[in-house]
JSON list of C-alpha atoms and ligand atoms in Angstrom, two decimals:
[
{"chain": "M", "resi": 1, "resn": "MET", "atom": "CA", "xyz": [-36.34, 1.47, -4.31]},
{"chain": "M", "resi": 2, "resn": "VAL", "atom": "CA", "xyz": [-32.60, 1.75, -4.90]},
{"chain": "M", "resi": 3, "resn": "SER", "atom": "CA", "xyz": [-30.68, 2.40, -1.70]},
{"chain": "M", "resi": 4, "resn": "TYR", "atom": "CA", "xyz": [-27.21, 3.81, -1.17]},
{"chain": "M", "resi": 5, "resn": "ALA", "atom": "CA", "xyz": [-26.31, 1.35, 1.59]},
{"chain": "M", "resi": 6, "resn": "ALA", "atom": "CA", "xyz": [-27.67, -1.76, -0.11]},
{"chain": "M", "resi": 7, "resn": "ASP", "atom": "CA", "xyz": [-27.00, -1.04, -3.79]},
{"chain": "M", "resi": 8, "resn": "ILE", "atom": "CA", "xyz": [-24.59, 1.84, -4.40]},
{"chain": "M", "resi": 9, "resn": "ARG", "atom": "CA", "xyz": [-21.94, 1.63, -1.70]},
{"chain": "M", "resi": 10, "resn": "PRO", "atom": "CA", "xyz": [-21.03, -1.97, -2.76]},
{"chain": "M", "resi": 11, "resn": "LEU", "atom": "CA", "xyz": [-20.26, -0.75, -6.30]},
{"chain": "M", "resi": 12, "resn": "PHE", "atom": "CA", "xyz": [-17.04, 0.84, -5.02]},
{"chain": "M", "resi": 13, "resn": "ASN", "atom": "CA", "xyz": [-14.03, -1.28, -4.06]},
{"chain": "M", "resi": 14, "resn": "ALA", "atom": "CA", "xyz": [-11.21, -0.51, -1.63]},
{"chain": "M", "resi": 15, "resn": "ARG", "atom": "CA", "xyz": [-8.98, 0.94, -4.35]},
{"chain": "M", "resi": 16, "resn": "ASP", "atom": "CA", "xyz": [-11.74, 3.25, -5.59]},
{"chain": "M", "resi": 17, "resn": "LEU", "atom": "CA", "xyz": [-12.35, 4.49, -2.06]},
{"chain": "M", "resi": 18, "resn": "SER", "atom": "CA", "xyz": [-8.72, 5.13, -1.17]},
{"chain": "M", "resi": 19, "resn": "CYS", "atom": "CA", "xyz": [-7.80, 6.72, -4.51]},
{"chain": "M", "resi": 20, "resn": "MET", "atom": "CA", "xyz": [-10.69, 9.09, -4.51]},
{"chain": "M", "resi": 21, "resn": "ARG", "atom": "CA", "xyz": [-10.79, 9.95, -0.81]},
{"chain": "M", "resi": 22, "resn": "ARG", "atom": "CA", "xyz": [-7.35, 11.50, -1.23]},
{"chain": "M", "resi": 23, "resn": "LYS", "atom": "CA", "xyz": [-8.94, 13.83, -3.77]},
{"chain": "M", "resi": 24, "resn": "GLY", "atom": "CA", "xyz": [-11.92, 14.67, -1.60]},
{"chain": "M", "resi": 25, "resn": "VAL", "atom": "CA", "xyz": [-14.34, 12.42, -3.51]},
{"chain": "M", "resi": 26, "resn": "LYS", "atom": "CA", "xyz": [-15.98, 10.57, -0.62]},
{"chain": "M", "resi": 27, "resn": "LEU", "atom": "CA", "xyz": [-17.59, 7.61, -2.34]},
{"chain": "M", "resi": 28, "resn": "ASP", "atom": "CA", "xyz": [-18.28, 5.83, 0.97]},
{"chain": "M", "resi": 29, "resn": "ASP", "atom": "CA", "xyz": [-19.86, 8.87, 2.65]},
{"chain": "M", "resi": 30, "resn": "TYR", "atom": "CA", "xyz": [-23.63, 8.94, 2.11]},
{"chain": "M", "resi": 31, "resn": "ARG", "atom": "CA", "xyz": [-23.92, 12.57, 3.20]},
{"chain": "M", "resi": 32, "resn": "TRP", "atom": "CA", "xyz": [-21.32, 13.64, 0.66]},
{"chain": "M", "resi": 33, "resn": "MET", "atom": "CA", "xyz": [-22.76, 11.46, -2.10]},
{"chain": "M", "resi": 34, "resn": "SER", "atom": "CA", "xyz": [-26.31, 12.70, -1.53]},
{"chain": "M", "resi": 35, "resn": "ASP", "atom": "CA", "xyz": [-25.52, 16.36, -0.80]},
{"chain": "M", "resi": 36, "resn": "PRO", "atom": "CA", "xyz": [-28.30, 18.26, -2.61]},
{"chain": "M", "resi": 37, "resn": "THR", "atom": "CA", "xyz": [-26.09, 21.27, -3.32]},
{"chain": "M", "resi": 38, "resn": "GLY", "atom": "CA", "xyz": [-25.51, 22.14, -6.95]},
{"chain": "M", "resi": 39, "resn": "GLY", "atom": "CA", "xyz": [-22.32, 23.39, -8.57]},
{"chain": "M", "resi": 40, "resn": "ASP", "atom": "CA", "xyz": [-19.81, 22.61, -11.33]},
{"chain": "M", "resi": 41, "resn": "GLY", "atom": "CA", "xyz": [-22.60, 22.91, -13.89]},
{"chain": "M", "resi": 42, "resn": "TYR", "atom": "CA", "xyz": [-25.06, 20.69, -11.98]},
{"chain": "M", "resi": 43, "resn": "ASP", "atom": "CA", "xyz": [-28.29, 22.27, -10.74]},
{"chain": "M", "resi": 44, "resn": "ASP", "atom": "CA", "xyz": [-28.46, 19.94, -7.73]},
{"chain": "M", "resi": 45, "resn": "HIS", "atom": "CA", "xyz": [-26.67, 16.97, -6.15]},
{"chain": "M", "resi": 46, "resn": "ALA", "atom": "CA", "xyz": [-23.42, 17.96, -7.83]},
{"chain": "M", "resi": 47, "resn": "ASN", "atom": "CA", "xyz": [-21.28, 15.38, -5.99]},
{"chain": "M", "resi": 48, "resn": "GLY", "atom": "CA", "xyz": [-23.41, 12.37, -6.81]},
{"chain": "M", "resi": 49, "resn": "ARG", "atom": "CA", "xyz": [-24.11, 13.48, -10.37]},
{"chain": "M", "resi": 50, "resn": "MET", "atom": "CA", "xyz": [-20.44, 14.15, -11.06]},
{"chain": "M", "resi": 51, "resn": "VAL", "atom": "CA", "xyz": [-19.55, 10.66, -9.85]},
{"chain": "M", "resi": 52, "resn": "PHE", "atom": "CA", "xyz": [-22.12, 9.31, -12.30]},
{"chain": "M", "resi": 53, "resn": "ASP", "atom": "CA", "xyz": [-20.64, 11.28, -15.18]},
{"chain": "M", "resi": 54, "resn": "PHE", "atom": "CA", "xyz": [-17.24, 9.69, -14.51]},
{"chain": "M", "resi": 55, "resn": "VAL", "atom": "CA", "xyz": [-18.46, 6.08, -14.35]},
{"chain": "M", "resi": 56, "resn": "ARG", "atom": "CA", "xyz": [-20.94, 6.08, -17.26]},
{"chain": "M", "resi": 57, "resn": "PRO", "atom": "CA", "xyz": [-19.87, 5.45, -20.85]},
{"chain": "M", "resi": 58, "resn": "ASP", "atom": "CA", "xyz": [-19.35, 8.57, -22.99]},
{"chain": "M", "resi": 59, "resn": "GLY", "atom": "CA", "xyz": [-19.22, 10.78, -19.89]},
{"chain": "M", "resi": 60, "resn": "SER", "atom": "CA", "xyz": [-16.41, 12.78, -18.33]},
{"chain": "M", "resi": 61, "resn": "GLU", "atom": "CA", "xyz": [-12.83, 11.76, -19.13]},
{"chain": "M", "resi": 62, "resn": "PRO", "atom": "CA", "xyz": [-10.88, 9.87, -17.96]},
{"chain": "M", "resi": 63, "resn": "ARG", "atom": "CA", "xyz": [-13.58, 7.30, -17.34]},
{"chain": "M", "resi": 64, "resn": "MET", "atom": "CA", "xyz": [-13.55, 5.88, -13.82]},
{"chain": "M", "resi": 65, "resn": "PRO", "atom": "CA", "xyz": [-12.44, 3.64, -12.27]},
{"chain": "M", "resi": 66, "resn": "MET", "atom": "CA", "xyz": [-9.16, 4.82, -13.79]},
{"chain": "M", "resi": 67, "resn": "GLY", "atom": "CA", "xyz": [-7.82, 2.10, -16.08]},
{"chain": "M", "resi": 68, "resn": "GLY", "atom": "CA", "xyz": [-10.96, -0.05, -15.67]},
{"chain": "M", "resi": 69, "resn": "PRO", "atom": "CA", "xyz": [-12.53, -2.52, -15.44]},
{"chain": "M", "resi": 70, "resn": "TYR", "atom": "CA", "xyz": [-15.48, -0.20, -16.00]},
{"chain": "M", "resi": 71, "resn": "TRP", "atom": "CA", "xyz": [-18.95, -0.75, -14.59]},
{"chain": "M", "resi": 72, "resn": "GLU", "atom": "CA", "xyz": [-21.37, -3.09, -16.34]},
{"chain": "M", "resi": 73, "resn": "ASP", "atom": "CA", "xyz": [-24.40, -1.48, -17.99]},
{"chain": "M", "resi": 74, "resn": "ALA", "atom": "CA", "xyz": [-26.61, -2.89, -15.23]},
{"chain": "M", "resi": 75, "resn": "GLN", "atom": "CA", "xyz": [-24.50, -1.15, -12.60]},
{"chain": "M", "resi": 76, "resn": "VAL", "atom": "CA", "xyz": [-24.65, 2.16, -14.46]},
{"chain": "M", "resi": 77, "resn": "ARG", "atom": "CA", "xyz": [-28.43, 1.76, -14.72]},
{"chain": "M", "resi": 78, "resn": "LEU", "atom": "CA", "xyz": [-28.69, 1.02, -11.01]},
{"chain": "M", "resi": 79, "resn": "TYR", "atom": "CA", "xyz": [-26.85, 4.23, -10.17]},
{"chain": "M", "resi": 80, "resn": "GLN", "atom": "CA", "xyz": [-29.12, 6.14, -12.57]},
{"chain": "M", "resi": 81, "resn": "GLN", "atom": "CA", "xyz": [-32.14, 4.69, -10.76]},
{"chain": "M", "resi": 82, "resn": "TRP", "atom": "CA", "xyz": [-30.67, 5.72, -7.42]},
{"chain": "M", "resi": 83, "resn": "MET", "atom": "CA", "xyz": [-30.47, 9.32, -8.65]},
{"chain": "M", "resi": 84, "resn": "ASP", "atom": "CA", "xyz": [-33.94, 9.18, -10.20]},
{"chain": "M", "resi": 85, "resn": "GLY", "atom": "CA", "xyz": [-35.30, 7.84, -6.90]},
{"chain": "M", "resi": 86, "resn": "GLY", "atom": "CA", "xyz": [-34.00, 10.84, -5.01]},
{"chain": "M", "resi": 87, "resn": "PHE", "atom": "CA", "xyz": [-30.63, 9.61, -3.68]},
{"chain": "M", "resi": 88, "resn": "GLN", "atom": "CA", "xyz": [-32.17, 7.42, -0.97]},
{"chain": "M", "resi": 89, "resn": "PRO", "atom": "CA", "xyz": [-30.02, 6.19, 1.93]},
{"chain": "I", "resi": 1, "resn": "HEM", "atom": "C1", "xyz": [-16.20, 13.10, -8.98]},
{"chain": "I", "resi": 1, "resn": "HEM", "atom": "C2", "xyz": [-15.85, 12.00, -9.64]},
{"chain": "I", "resi": 1, "resn": "HEM", "atom": "C3", "xyz": [-14.41, 11.63, -9.90]},
{"chain": "I", "resi": 1, "resn": "HEM", "atom": "C4", "xyz": [-13.36, 12.40, -10.28]},
{"chain": "I", "resi": 1, "resn": "HEM", "atom": "C5", "xyz": [-13.35, 13.90, -10.56]},
{"chain": "I", "resi": 1, "resn": "HEM", "atom": "C6", "xyz": [-12.21, 11.55, -10.38]},
{"chain": "I", "resi": 1, "resn": "HEM", "atom": "C7", "xyz": [-10.95, 11.95, -10.75]},
{"chain": "I", "resi": 1, "resn": "HEM", "atom": "C8", "xyz": [-9.83, 11.15, -10.78]},
{"chain": "I", "resi": 1, "resn": "HEM", "atom": "C9", "xyz": [-8.52, 11.56, -11.20]},
{"chain": "I", "resi": 1, "resn": "HEM", "atom": "C10", "xyz": [-8.17, 12.95, -11.72]},
{"chain": "I", "resi": 1, "resn": "HEM", "atom": "C11", "xyz": [-7.69, 10.50, -11.07]},
{"chain": "I", "resi": 1, "resn": "HEM", "atom": "C12", "xyz": [-6.21, 10.41, -11.42]},
{"chain": "I", "resi": 1, "resn": "HEM", "atom": "C13", "xyz": [-5.42, 10.64, -10.18]},
{"chain": "I", "resi": 1, "resn": "HEM", "atom": "C14", "xyz": [-3.96, 10.66, -10.40]},
{"chain": "I", "resi": 1, "resn": "HEM", "atom": "O1", "xyz": [-3.46, 9.89, -11.25]},
{"chain": "I", "resi": 1, "resn": "HEM", "atom": "O2", "xyz": [-3.31, 11.40, -9.68]},
{"chain": "I", "resi": 1, "resn": "HEM", "atom": "C15", "xyz": [-8.47, 9.41, -10.55]},
{"chain": "I", "resi": 1, "resn": "HEM", "atom": "C16", "xyz": [-7.99, 8.16, -10.25]},
{"chain": "I", "resi": 1, "resn": "HEM", "atom": "C17", "xyz": [-8.76, 7.07, -9.89]},
{"chain": "I", "resi": 1, "resn": "HEM", "atom": "N1", "xyz": [-10.12, 7.05, -9.71]},
{"chain": "I", "resi": 1, "resn": "HEM", "atom": "FE1", "xyz": [-11.34, 8.66, -9.87]},
{"chain": "I", "resi": 1, "resn": "HEM", "atom": "N2", "xyz": [-12.58, 10.27, -10.06]},
{"chain": "I", "resi": 1, "resn": "HEM", "atom": "C18", "xyz": [-13.91, 10.29, -9.77]},
{"chain": "I", "resi": 1, "resn": "HEM", "atom": "C19", "xyz": [-14.69, 9.22, -9.41]},
{"chain": "I", "resi": 1, "resn": "HEM", "atom": "C20", "xyz": [-14.25, 7.93, -9.31]},
{"chain": "I", "resi": 1, "resn": "HEM", "atom": "C21", "xyz": [-15.10, 6.79, -9.10]},
{"chain": "I", "resi": 1, "resn": "HEM", "atom": "C22", "xyz": [-16.60, 6.88, -8.99]},
{"chain": "I", "resi": 1, "resn": "HEM", "atom": "C23", "xyz": [-14.29, 5.70, -9.04]},
{"chain": "I", "resi": 1, "resn": "HEM", "atom": "C24", "xyz": [-14.67, 4.26, -8.89]},
{"chain": "I", "resi": 1, "resn": "HEM", "atom": "C25", "xyz": [-15.82, 3.75, -9.34]},
{"chain": "I", "resi": 1, "resn": "HEM", "atom": "C26", "xyz": [-12.93, 6.15, -9.19]},
{"chain": "I", "resi": 1, "resn": "HEM", "atom": "C27", "xyz": [-11.80, 5.35, -9.15]},
{"chain": "I", "resi": 1, "resn": "HEM", "atom": "C28", "xyz": [-10.51, 5.78, -9.37]},
{"chain": "I", "resi": 1, "resn": "HEM", "atom": "C29", "xyz": [-9.35, 4.93, -9.31]},
{"chain": "I", "resi": 1, "resn": "HEM", "atom": "C30", "xyz": [-9.33, 3.45, -8.96]},
{"chain": "I", "resi": 1, "resn": "HEM", "atom": "C31", "xyz": [-8.24, 5.73, -9.63]},
{"chain": "I", "resi": 1, "resn": "HEM", "atom": "C32", "xyz": [-6.79, 5.30, -9.75]},
{"chain": "I", "resi": 1, "resn": "HEM", "atom": "C33", "xyz": [-6.00, 5.59, -8.52]},
{"chain": "I", "resi": 1, "resn": "HEM", "atom": "C34", "xyz": [-4.57, 5.08, -8.68]},
{"chain": "I", "resi": 1, "resn": "HEM", "atom": "O3", "xyz": [-4.37, 3.96, -9.12]},
{"chain": "I", "resi": 1, "resn": "HEM", "atom": "O4", "xyz": [-3.66, 5.83, -8.34]},
{"chain": "I", "resi": 1, "resn": "HEM", "atom": "N3", "xyz": [-12.95, 7.51, -9.37]},
{"chain": "I", "resi": 1, "resn": "HEM", "atom": "N4", "xyz": [-9.77, 9.82, -10.39]}
]
Protein backbone atom coordinates (compact mmCIF):
# COMPACT_ATOMS: atom_id res chain seq x y z
CA MET A 1 0.00 0.00 0.00
CA VAL A 2 1.33 3.43 -0.92
CA SER A 3 1.35 5.81 2.03
CA TYR A 4 1.47 9.59 2.12
CA ALA A 5 3.92 9.73 5.04
CA ALA A 6 6.27 7.04 3.78
CA ASP A 7 6.12 7.50 0.01
CA ILE A 8 4.54 10.78 -1.09
CA ARG A 9 5.67 13.42 1.39
CA PRO A 10 9.38 12.66 0.63
CA LEU A 11 8.80 13.44 -3.07
CA PHE A 12 8.62 17.15 -2.22
CA ASN A 13 11.74 19.13 -1.31
CA ALA A 14 12.07 22.27 0.79
CA ARG A 15 11.84 24.57 -2.24
CA ASP A 16 8.67 22.87 -3.47
CA LEU A 17 7.08 23.23 -0.06
CA SER A 18 7.95 26.88 0.47
CA CYS A 19 7.09 27.97 -3.09
CA MET A 20 3.74 26.32 -3.09
CA ARG A 21 2.70 27.01 0.50
CA ARG A 22 2.75 30.71 -0.36
CA LYS A 23 0.12 29.92 -2.99
CA GLY A 24 -2.01 27.81 -0.67
CA VAL A 25 -0.86 24.48 -2.14
CA LYS A 26 -0.03 22.58 1.05
CA LEU A 27 2.09 19.72 -0.22
CA ASP A 28 3.22 18.75 3.30
CA ASP A 29 -0.29 18.76 4.78
CA TYR A 30 -1.89 15.31 4.55
CA ARG A 31 -5.37 16.64 5.29
CA TRP A 32 -5.11 19.14 2.44
CA MET A 33 -3.57 16.63 0.05
CA SER A 34 -6.21 13.98 0.78
CA ASP A 35 -9.24 16.28 1.06
CA PRO A 36 -12.01 14.32 -0.70
CA THR A 37 -13.78 17.46 -1.89
CA GLY A 38 -14.12 17.91 -5.63
CA GLY A 39 -13.83 21.12 -7.62
CA ASP A 40 -11.91 22.75 -10.49
CA GLY A 41 -13.19 20.04 -12.82
CA TYR A 42 -12.32 17.14 -10.51
CA ASP A 43 -15.16 15.00 -9.17
CA ASP A 44 -13.30 14.25 -5.93
CA HIS A 45 -9.95 14.84 -4.21
CA ALA A 46 -9.40 18.00 -6.24
CA ASN A 47 -6.28 19.10 -4.33
CA GLY A 48 -4.38 15.85 -4.66
CA ARG A 49 -5.47 15.26 -8.25
CA MET A 50 -4.51 18.77 -9.30
CA VAL A 51 -1.05 18.30 -7.82
CA PHE A 52 -0.75 15.13 -9.89
CA ASP A 53 -1.75 16.94 -13.07
CA PHE A 54 1.07 19.45 -12.53
CA VAL A 55 3.83 16.90 -11.89
CA ARG A 56 2.97 14.31 -14.58
CA PRO A 57 4.21 14.60 -18.16
CA ASP A 58 1.71 16.09 -20.64
CA GLY A 59 -0.42 17.47 -17.81
CA SER A 60 -1.16 21.01 -16.70
CA GLU A 61 1.29 23.75 -17.68
CA PRO A 62 3.75 24.88 -16.49
CA ARG A 63 4.93 21.46 -15.38
CA MET A 64 6.02 21.33 -11.75
CA PRO A 65 8.42 21.61 -10.08
CA MET A 66 8.80 24.87 -11.98
CA GLY A 67 11.97 24.72 -14.08
CA GLY A 68 12.59 21.05 -13.20
CA PRO A 69 14.16 18.64 -12.59
CA TYR A 70 10.87 16.85 -13.13
CA TRP A 71 9.84 13.65 -11.39
CA GLU A 72 11.07 10.29 -12.68
CA ASP A 73 8.44 8.02 -14.25
CA ALA A 74 8.65 5.77 -11.18
CA GLN A 75 7.78 8.69 -8.92
CA VAL A 76 4.83 9.68 -11.09
CA ARG A 77 3.64 6.06 -11.00
CA LEU A 78 3.98 5.97 -7.22
CA TYR A 79 1.77 9.04 -6.87
CA GLN A 80 -0.76 7.47 -9.26
CA GLN A 81 -0.80 4.36 -7.07
CA TRP A 82 -1.32 6.51 -3.98
CA MET A 83 -4.43 8.00 -5.59
CA ASP A 84 -5.66 4.62 -6.82
CA GLY A 85 -5.20 3.23 -3.31
CA GLY A 86 -7.50 5.85 -1.84
CA PHE A 87 -5.06 8.56 -0.68
CA GLN A 88 -3.87 6.59 2.35
CA PRO A 89 -2.03 8.38 5.18
C1 LIG B 1 -1.92 22.43 -7.48
C2 LIG B 1 -0.74 22.23 -8.05
C3 LIG B 1 0.20 23.35 -8.39
C4 LIG B 1 -0.04 24.56 -8.93
C5 LIG B 1 -1.37 25.15 -9.36
C6 LIG B 1 1.22 25.25 -9.04
C7 LIG B 1 1.40 26.52 -9.55
C8 LIG B 1 2.59 27.19 -9.59
C9 LIG B 1 2.79 28.50 -10.16
C10 LIG B 1 1.71 29.32 -10.84
C11 LIG B 1 4.09 28.84 -9.98
C12 LIG B 1 4.81 30.10 -10.44
C13 LIG B 1 4.86 31.05 -9.31
C14 LIG B 1 5.46 32.36 -9.65
O1 LIG B 1 6.41 32.40 -10.45
O2 LIG B 1 5.01 33.33 -9.06
C15 LIG B 1 4.73 27.75 -9.29
C16 LIG B 1 6.05 27.71 -8.90
C17 LIG B 1 6.70 26.61 -8.37
N1 LIG B 1 6.13 25.39 -8.08
FE1 LIG B 1 4.18 24.92 -8.31
N2 LIG B 1 2.21 24.43 -8.56
C18 LIG B 1 1.62 23.27 -8.16
C19 LIG B 1 2.25 22.17 -7.63
C20 LIG B 1 3.60 22.06 -7.43
C21 LIG B 1 4.27 20.85 -7.04
C22 LIG B 1 3.56 19.53 -6.81
C23 LIG B 1 5.59 21.14 -6.94
C24 LIG B 1 6.73 20.23 -6.61
C25 LIG B 1 6.75 18.93 -6.90
C26 LIG B 1 5.75 22.54 -7.25
C27 LIG B 1 6.95 23.24 -7.22
C28 LIG B 1 7.11 24.56 -7.59
C29 LIG B 1 8.36 25.27 -7.53
C30 LIG B 1 9.69 24.73 -7.04
C31 LIG B 1 8.11 26.57 -8.03
C32 LIG B 1 9.11 27.69 -8.22
C33 LIG B 1 9.11 28.67 -7.09
C34 LIG B 1 10.16 29.74 -7.32
O3 LIG B 1 11.29 29.42 -7.65
O4 LIG B 1 9.85 30.91 -7.14
N3 LIG B 1 4.52 23.06 -7.56
N4 LIG B 1 3.81 26.76 -9.07
